[in-house]
Amino acid sequence: QKEVEQNSGPLSVPEGAIASLNCTYSDRGSQSFFWYRQYSGKSPELIMSIYSNGDKEDGRFTAQLNKASQYVSLLIRDSQPSDSATYLCAVRGYGGSQGNLIFGKGTKLSVKP
Amino acid sequence: DGGITQSPKYLFRKEGQNVTLSCEQNLNHDAMYWYRQDPGQGLRLIYYSQIVNDFQKGDIAEGYSVSREKKESFPLTVTSAQKNPTAFYLCASTIEGVGYTEAFFGQGTRLTVV
């Protein structure tokens, strides 16, 4: 059974701080990695994708991938109250059933003004 | 605008009743998925379909059925055999054959047993 693990939180950070969200996965054949943000009662929306080892930056968001350690993280700089949401880590293989997205249970982030 | 449309947004089911959730996409995506989300939980895969007229069970398919007669449509039926159907249901789609693309989600259907 392929698994994606996240700390459920809640993770509480003050406004303007850096929020660090972590995710580990069990399948070494995983090819692509995603971070989704989900507000309460809403559907997930993609905020970052990463496919190769290293860092990928997009505005206030940085995704980090380490395939050797089977670890992916998301950093949110200058956190805002509007960033308060549940963040879902998702992992995908390649082709056929391996291409299905496997989700973690999510980390709830709370940014305090 | 391209996207995925789920309907209805809210659905109430009586005990022993079958209900069908609609999912339509105009993204020309090959693969479509149904996920279930319970409070405080991640997304669990119910069924997926990679091409028309073919679909596969996910991790929690018992009590559910699907069809894929058209590329654009992937309806989910929650049958009376599903004993605890109250949940948030999400439909998603991806381009198949390319391993790196993300899933696009519909707005979800919240199903409640009354």
mmCIF file of C-alpha atoms in Angstrom:
data_model
loop_
_atom_site.group_PDB
_atom_site.id
_atom_site.type_symbol
_atom_site.label_atom_id
_atom_site.label_comp_id
_atom_site.label_asym_id
_atom_site.label_seq_id
_atom_site.Cartn_x
_atom_site.Cartn_y
_atom_site.Cartn_z
ATOM 1 C CA GLN A 1 0.000 0.000 0.000
ATOM 2 C CA LYS A 2 1.473 3.291 -1.110
ATOM 3 C CA GLU A 3 1.409 5.884 1.616
ATOM 4 C CA VAL A 4 1.865 9.596 1.952
ATOM 5 C CA GLU A 5 2.402 10.863 5.482
ATOM 6 C CA GLN A 6 1.897 14.357 6.827
ATOM 7 C CA ASN A 7 1.816 15.837 10.283
ATOM 8 C CA SER A 8 -1.861 16.639 10.853
ATOM 9 C CA GLY A 9 -1.136 19.724 12.903
ATOM 10 C CA PRO A 10 -2.564 22.139 13.583
ATOM 11 C CA LEU A 11 0.511 24.187 12.796
ATOM 12 C CA SER A 12 0.190 27.671 14.174
ATOM 13 C CA VAL A 13 2.503 30.506 13.066
ATOM 14 C CA PRO A 14 2.344 34.287 13.557
ATOM 15 C CA GLU A 15 1.670 36.549 10.623
ATOM 16 C CA GLY A 16 4.862 37.287 8.683
ATOM 17 C CA ALA A 17 6.648 34.127 9.820
ATOM 18 C CA ILE A 18 7.761 31.170 7.717
ATOM 19 C CA ALA A 19 5.491 28.126 7.758
ATOM 20 C CA SER A 20 7.161 24.788 7.058
ATOM 21 C CA LEU A 21 5.064 21.816 5.975
ATOM 22 C CA ASN A 22 6.502 18.341 5.544
ATOM 23 C CA CYS A 23 5.542 15.164 3.725
ATOM 24 C CA THR A 24 7.077 11.717 3.313
ATOM 25 C CA TYR A 25 6.083 9.036 0.820
ATOM 26 C CA SER A 26 6.622 5.301 0.620
ATOM 27 C CA ASP A 27 6.840 4.563 -3.124
ATOM 28 C CA ARG A 28 10.323 5.123 -4.531
ATOM 29 C CA GLY A 29 8.881 5.025 -8.048
ATOM 30 C CA SER A 30 6.960 8.242 -7.498
ATOM 31 C CA GLN A 31 7.591 10.754 -10.264
ATOM 32 C CA SER A 32 5.731 13.917 -9.440
ATOM 33 C CA PHE A 33 4.773 15.755 -6.310
ATOM 34 C CA PHE A 34 2.134 18.336 -5.585
ATOM 35 C CA TRP A 35 0.974 20.632 -2.837
ATOM 36 C CA TYR A 36 -2.704 21.509 -2.744
ATOM 37 C CA ARG A 37 -4.386 24.065 -0.504
ATOM 38 C CA GLN A 38 -7.895 23.327 0.703
ATOM 39 C CA TYR A 39 -10.100 25.835 2.488
ATOM 40 C CA SER A 40 -12.833 24.439 4.692
ATOM 41 C CA GLY A 41 -15.718 23.095 2.618
ATOM 42 C CA LYS A 42 -13.950 23.773 -0.680
ATOM 43 C CA SER A 43 -12.139 21.619 -3.196
ATOM 44 C CA PRO A 44 -8.337 21.442 -3.310
ATOM 45 C CA GLU A 45 -6.456 23.924 -5.452
ATOM 46 C CA LEU A 46 -2.941 23.359 -6.740
ATOM 47 C CA ILE A 47 -0.315 25.723 -5.394
ATOM 48 C CA MET A 48 2.956 23.978 -6.247
ATOM 49 C CA SER A 49 4.262 21.062 -8.284
ATOM 50 C CA ILE A 50 7.795 19.670 -8.283
ATOM 51 C CA TYR A 51 9.359 16.877 -10.308
ATOM 52 C CA SER A 52 13.110 16.912 -9.686
ATOM 53 C CA ASN A 53 15.340 17.113 -6.641
ATOM 54 C CA GLY A 54 16.002 20.535 -5.232
ATOM 55 C CA ASP A 55 14.001 23.668 -4.650
ATOM 56 C CA LYS A 56 11.301 25.309 -6.716
ATOM 57 C CA GLU A 57 10.147 28.804 -5.868
ATOM 58 C CA ASP A 58 6.933 30.569 -6.833
ATOM 59 C CA GLY A 59 6.294 33.842 -5.088
ATOM 60 C CA ARG A 60 6.058 33.238 -1.347
ATOM 61 C CA PHE A 61 6.021 29.475 -1.824
ATOM 62 C CA THR A 62 9.018 27.147 -2.093
ATOM 63 C CA ALA A 63 8.726 23.415 -2.648
ATOM 64 C CA GLN A 64 11.669 21.186 -1.786
ATOM 65 C CA LEU A 65 12.135 17.604 -2.984
ATOM 66 C CA ASN A 66 14.617 14.978 -1.834
ATOM 67 C CA LYS A 67 13.916 11.682 -3.612
ATOM 68 C CA ALA A 68 16.690 9.832 -1.803
ATOM 69 C CA SER A 69 15.020 10.603 1.532
ATOM 70 C CA GLN A 70 11.508 10.319 0.025
ATOM 71 C CA TYR A 71 10.700 13.706 1.435
ATOM 72 C CA VAL A 72 8.956 16.773 0.077
ATOM 73 C CA SER A 73 8.293 20.022 1.875
ATOM 74 C CA LEU A 74 6.551 23.351 1.368
ATOM 75 C CA LEU A 75 7.765 26.632 2.809
ATOM 76 C CA ILE A 76 5.468 29.630 2.969
ATOM 77 C CA ARG A 77 7.307 32.883 3.564
ATOM 78 C CA ASP A 78 5.669 35.994 5.024
ATOM 79 C CA SER A 79 2.650 33.948 6.084
ATOM 80 C CA GLN A 80 -0.700 35.716 5.887
ATOM 81 C CA PRO A 81 -3.993 34.958 7.667
ATOM 82 C CA SER A 82 -5.388 34.085 4.220
ATOM 83 C CA ASP A 83 -2.899 31.200 4.105
ATOM 84 C CA SER A 84 -4.840 29.518 6.913
ATOM 85 C CA ALA A 85 -6.074 26.286 5.336
ATOM 86 C CA THR A 86 -5.330 22.589 5.129
ATOM 87 C CA TYR A 87 -2.380 21.708 2.907
ATOM 88 C CA LEU A 88 -2.480 18.376 1.126
ATOM 89 C CA CYS A 89 0.614 16.644 -0.177
ATOM 90 C CA ALA A 90 0.006 14.424 -3.236
ATOM 91 C CA VAL A 91 2.315 12.019 -5.007
ATOM 92 C CA ARG A 92 1.975 10.467 -8.447
ATOM 93 C CA GLY A 93 3.771 7.667 -10.284
ATOM 94 C CA TYR A 94 3.877 7.285 -14.038
ATOM 95 C CA GLY A 95 1.366 5.505 -16.233
ATOM 96 C CA GLY A 96 -1.541 3.171 -15.533
ATOM 97 C CA SER A 97 -2.564 2.775 -11.931
ATOM 98 C CA GLN A 98 0.873 4.078 -10.954
ATOM 99 C CA GLY A 99 -0.290 7.424 -12.257
ATOM 100 C CA ASN A 100 -2.987 7.777 -9.640
ATOM 101 C CA LEU A 101 -2.585 10.597 -7.181
ATOM 102 C CA ILE A 102 -2.097 9.452 -3.612
ATOM 103 C CA PHE A 103 -2.910 12.071 -0.987
ATOM 104 C CA GLY A 104 -1.749 12.587 2.541
ATOM 105 C CA LYS A 105 -4.293 13.487 5.220
ATOM 106 C CA GLY A 106 -3.219 17.094 5.191
ATOM 107 C CA THR A 107 -1.683 19.580 7.612
ATOM 108 C CA LYS A 108 -3.919 22.288 9.011
ATOM 109 C CA LEU A 109 -2.148 25.652 9.074
ATOM 110 C CA SER A 110 -3.321 28.564 11.172
ATOM 111 C CA VAL A 111 -1.710 31.983 10.684
ATOM 112 C CA LYS A 112 -2.394 34.309 13.621
ATOM 113 C CA PRO A 113 -2.621 38.074 12.992
ATOM 114 C CA ASP B 1 -13.827 28.423 -19.635
ATOM 115 C CA GLY B 2 -12.461 24.928 -19.281
ATOM 116 C CA GLY B 3 -13.050 23.060 -16.080
ATOM 117 C CA ILE B 4 -14.793 20.337 -14.162
ATOM 118 C CA THR B 5 -18.405 20.685 -13.090
ATOM 119 C CA GLN B 6 -19.902 18.634 -10.311
ATOM 120 C CA SER B 7 -23.572 18.604 -9.460
ATOM 121 C CA PRO B 8 -25.407 18.915 -7.263
ATOM 122 C CA LYS B 9 -23.417 20.863 -4.688
ATOM 123 C CA TYR B 10 -25.493 19.384 -1.852
ATOM 124 C CA LEU B 11 -27.352 16.076 -1.899
ATOM 125 C CA PHE B 12 -29.472 14.333 0.679
ATOM 126 C CA ARG B 13 -30.053 10.609 0.591
ATOM 127 C CA LYS B 14 -32.597 8.567 2.432
ATOM 128 C CA GLU B 15 -31.713 5.205 3.868
ATOM 129 C CA GLY B 16 -31.766 2.480 1.197
ATOM 130 C CA GLN B 17 -31.788 4.927 -1.692
ATOM 131 C CA ASN B 18 -29.356 5.070 -4.613
ATOM 132 C CA VAL B 19 -28.124 8.484 -5.673
ATOM 133 C CA THR B 20 -25.978 9.617 -8.593
ATOM 134 C CA LEU B 21 -23.377 12.378 -8.506
ATOM 135 C CA SER B 22 -22.578 14.080 -11.786
ATOM 136 C CA CYS B 23 -19.102 15.008 -13.042
ATOM 137 C CA GLU B 24 -18.498 16.671 -16.410
ATOM 138 C CA GLN B 25 -15.224 18.052 -17.800
ATOM 139 C CA ASN B 26 -14.424 20.043 -20.921
ATOM 140 C CA LEU B 27 -10.651 19.920 -20.540
ATOM 141 C CA ASN B 28 -10.294 17.019 -22.987
ATOM 142 C CA HIS B 29 -8.594 15.046 -20.223
ATOM 143 C CA ASP B 30 -8.299 11.305 -20.598
ATOM 144 C CA ALA B 31 -8.378 10.224 -16.976
ATOM 145 C CA MET B 32 -11.046 10.941 -14.405
ATOM 146 C CA TYR B 33 -11.219 10.108 -10.716
ATOM 147 C CA TRP B 34 -13.626 10.060 -7.805
ATOM 148 C CA TYR B 35 -12.391 10.736 -4.288
ATOM 149 C CA ARG B 36 -14.137 10.706 -0.959
ATOM 150 C CA GLN B 37 -13.132 13.007 1.896
ATOM 151 C CA ASP B 38 -14.278 12.620 5.480
ATOM 152 C CA PRO B 39 -13.777 15.346 8.120
ATOM 153 C CA GLY B 40 -10.123 15.711 9.064
ATOM 154 C CA GLN B 41 -9.113 13.125 6.493
ATOM 155 C CA GLY B 42 -7.281 13.166 3.210
ATOM 156 C CA LEU B 43 -8.730 12.101 -0.114
ATOM 157 C CA ARG B 44 -9.411 8.425 -0.654
ATOM 158 C CA LEU B 45 -9.753 7.035 -4.173
ATOM 159 C CA ILE B 46 -13.088 5.385 -5.003
ATOM 160 C CA TYR B 47 -12.841 4.717 -8.753
ATOM 161 C CA TYR B 48 -10.775 5.917 -11.681
ATOM 162 C CA SER B 49 -11.035 5.730 -15.436
ATOM 163 C CA GLN B 50 -8.169 6.216 -17.867
ATOM 164 C CA ILE B 51 -10.137 5.794 -21.101
ATOM 165 C CA VAL B 52 -13.748 5.659 -22.232
ATOM 166 C CA ASN B 53 -15.615 2.429 -21.409
ATOM 167 C CA ASP B 54 -12.980 1.369 -18.906
ATOM 168 C CA PHE B 55 -12.676 1.992 -15.178
ATOM 169 C CA GLN B 56 -10.895 0.513 -12.187
ATOM 170 C CA LYS B 57 -11.630 0.222 -8.492
ATOM 171 C CA GLY B 58 -9.717 2.385 -6.102
ATOM 172 C CA ASP B 59 -9.126 1.795 -2.410
ATOM 173 C CA ILE B 60 -12.741 2.130 -1.228
ATOM 174 C CA ALA B 61 -14.975 1.044 -4.143
ATOM 175 C CA GLU B 62 -17.442 -1.051 -2.141
ATOM 176 C CA GLY B 63 -20.954 0.387 -2.300
ATOM 177 C CA TYR B 64 -20.174 2.607 -5.285
ATOM 178 C CA SER B 65 -20.505 2.221 -9.046
ATOM 179 C CA VAL B 66 -19.418 4.304 -12.035
ATOM 180 C CA SER B 67 -19.695 4.461 -15.807
ATOM 181 C CA ARG B 68 -17.586 6.139 -18.493
ATOM 182 C CA GLU B 69 -19.617 6.185 -21.685
ATOM 183 C CA LYS B 70 -18.250 9.540 -22.813
ATOM 184 C CA LYS B 71 -14.846 11.121 -22.373
ATOM 185 C CA GLU B 72 -16.418 14.163 -20.762
ATOM 186 C CA SER B 73 -18.559 12.398 -18.174
ATOM 187 C CA PHE B 74 -17.858 10.157 -15.185
ATOM 188 C CA PRO B 75 -20.942 9.816 -12.942
ATOM 189 C CA LEU B 76 -20.727 8.143 -9.544
ATOM 190 C CA THR B 77 -23.638 6.201 -8.052
ATOM 191 C CA VAL B 78 -23.731 5.745 -4.309
ATOM 192 C CA THR B 79 -25.741 2.589 -3.755
ATOM 193 C CA SER B 80 -27.694 1.415 -0.731
ATOM 194 C CA ALA B 81 -24.831 -1.001 -0.071
ATOM 195 C CA GLN B 82 -22.679 1.930 1.038
ATOM 196 C CA LYS B 83 -23.467 2.001 4.743
ATOM 197 C CA ASN B 84 -21.812 5.276 5.632
ATOM 198 C CA PRO B 85 -22.075 7.543 2.592
ATOM 199 C CA THR B 86 -22.091 10.914 4.350
ATOM 200 C CA ALA B 87 -18.962 12.643 3.036
ATOM 201 C CA PHE B 88 -17.567 15.235 0.632
ATOM 202 C CA TYR B 89 -17.114 13.776 -2.859
ATOM 203 C CA LEU B 90 -14.591 15.195 -5.282
ATOM 204 C CA CYS B 91 -14.178 14.493 -8.974
ATOM 205 C CA ALA B 92 -10.858 15.145 -10.674
ATOM 206 C CA SER B 93 -9.250 14.744 -14.077
ATOM 207 C CA THR B 94 -5.743 14.519 -15.534
ATOM 208 C CA ILE B 95 -4.092 14.169 -18.898
ATOM 209 C CA GLU B 96 -3.112 10.535 -19.171
ATOM 210 C CA GLY B 97 0.106 9.315 -20.660
ATOM 211 C CA VAL B 98 2.096 12.212 -19.309
ATOM 212 C CA GLY B 99 3.340 11.457 -15.858
ATOM 213 C CA TYR B 100 3.860 14.904 -14.550
ATOM 214 C CA THR B 101 0.558 16.710 -14.748
ATOM 215 C CA GLU B 102 -1.545 17.733 -11.802
ATOM 216 C CA ALA B 103 -5.165 16.846 -11.134
ATOM 217 C CA PHE B 104 -7.884 19.428 -11.632
ATOM 218 C CA PHE B 105 -10.805 19.230 -9.242
ATOM 219 C CA GLY B 106 -14.491 20.006 -9.422
ATOM 220 C CA GLN B 107 -16.169 21.979 -6.652
ATOM 221 C CA GLY B 108 -17.357 18.885 -4.854
ATOM 222 C CA THR B 109 -20.669 17.381 -3.771
ATOM 223 C CA ARG B 110 -21.550 17.131 -0.104
ATOM 224 C CA LEU B 111 -23.721 14.074 0.478
ATOM 225 C CA THR B 112 -25.722 13.660 3.666
ATOM 226 C CA VAL B 113 -27.852 10.715 4.746
ATOM 227 C CA VAL B 114 -31.139 11.790 6.308
#
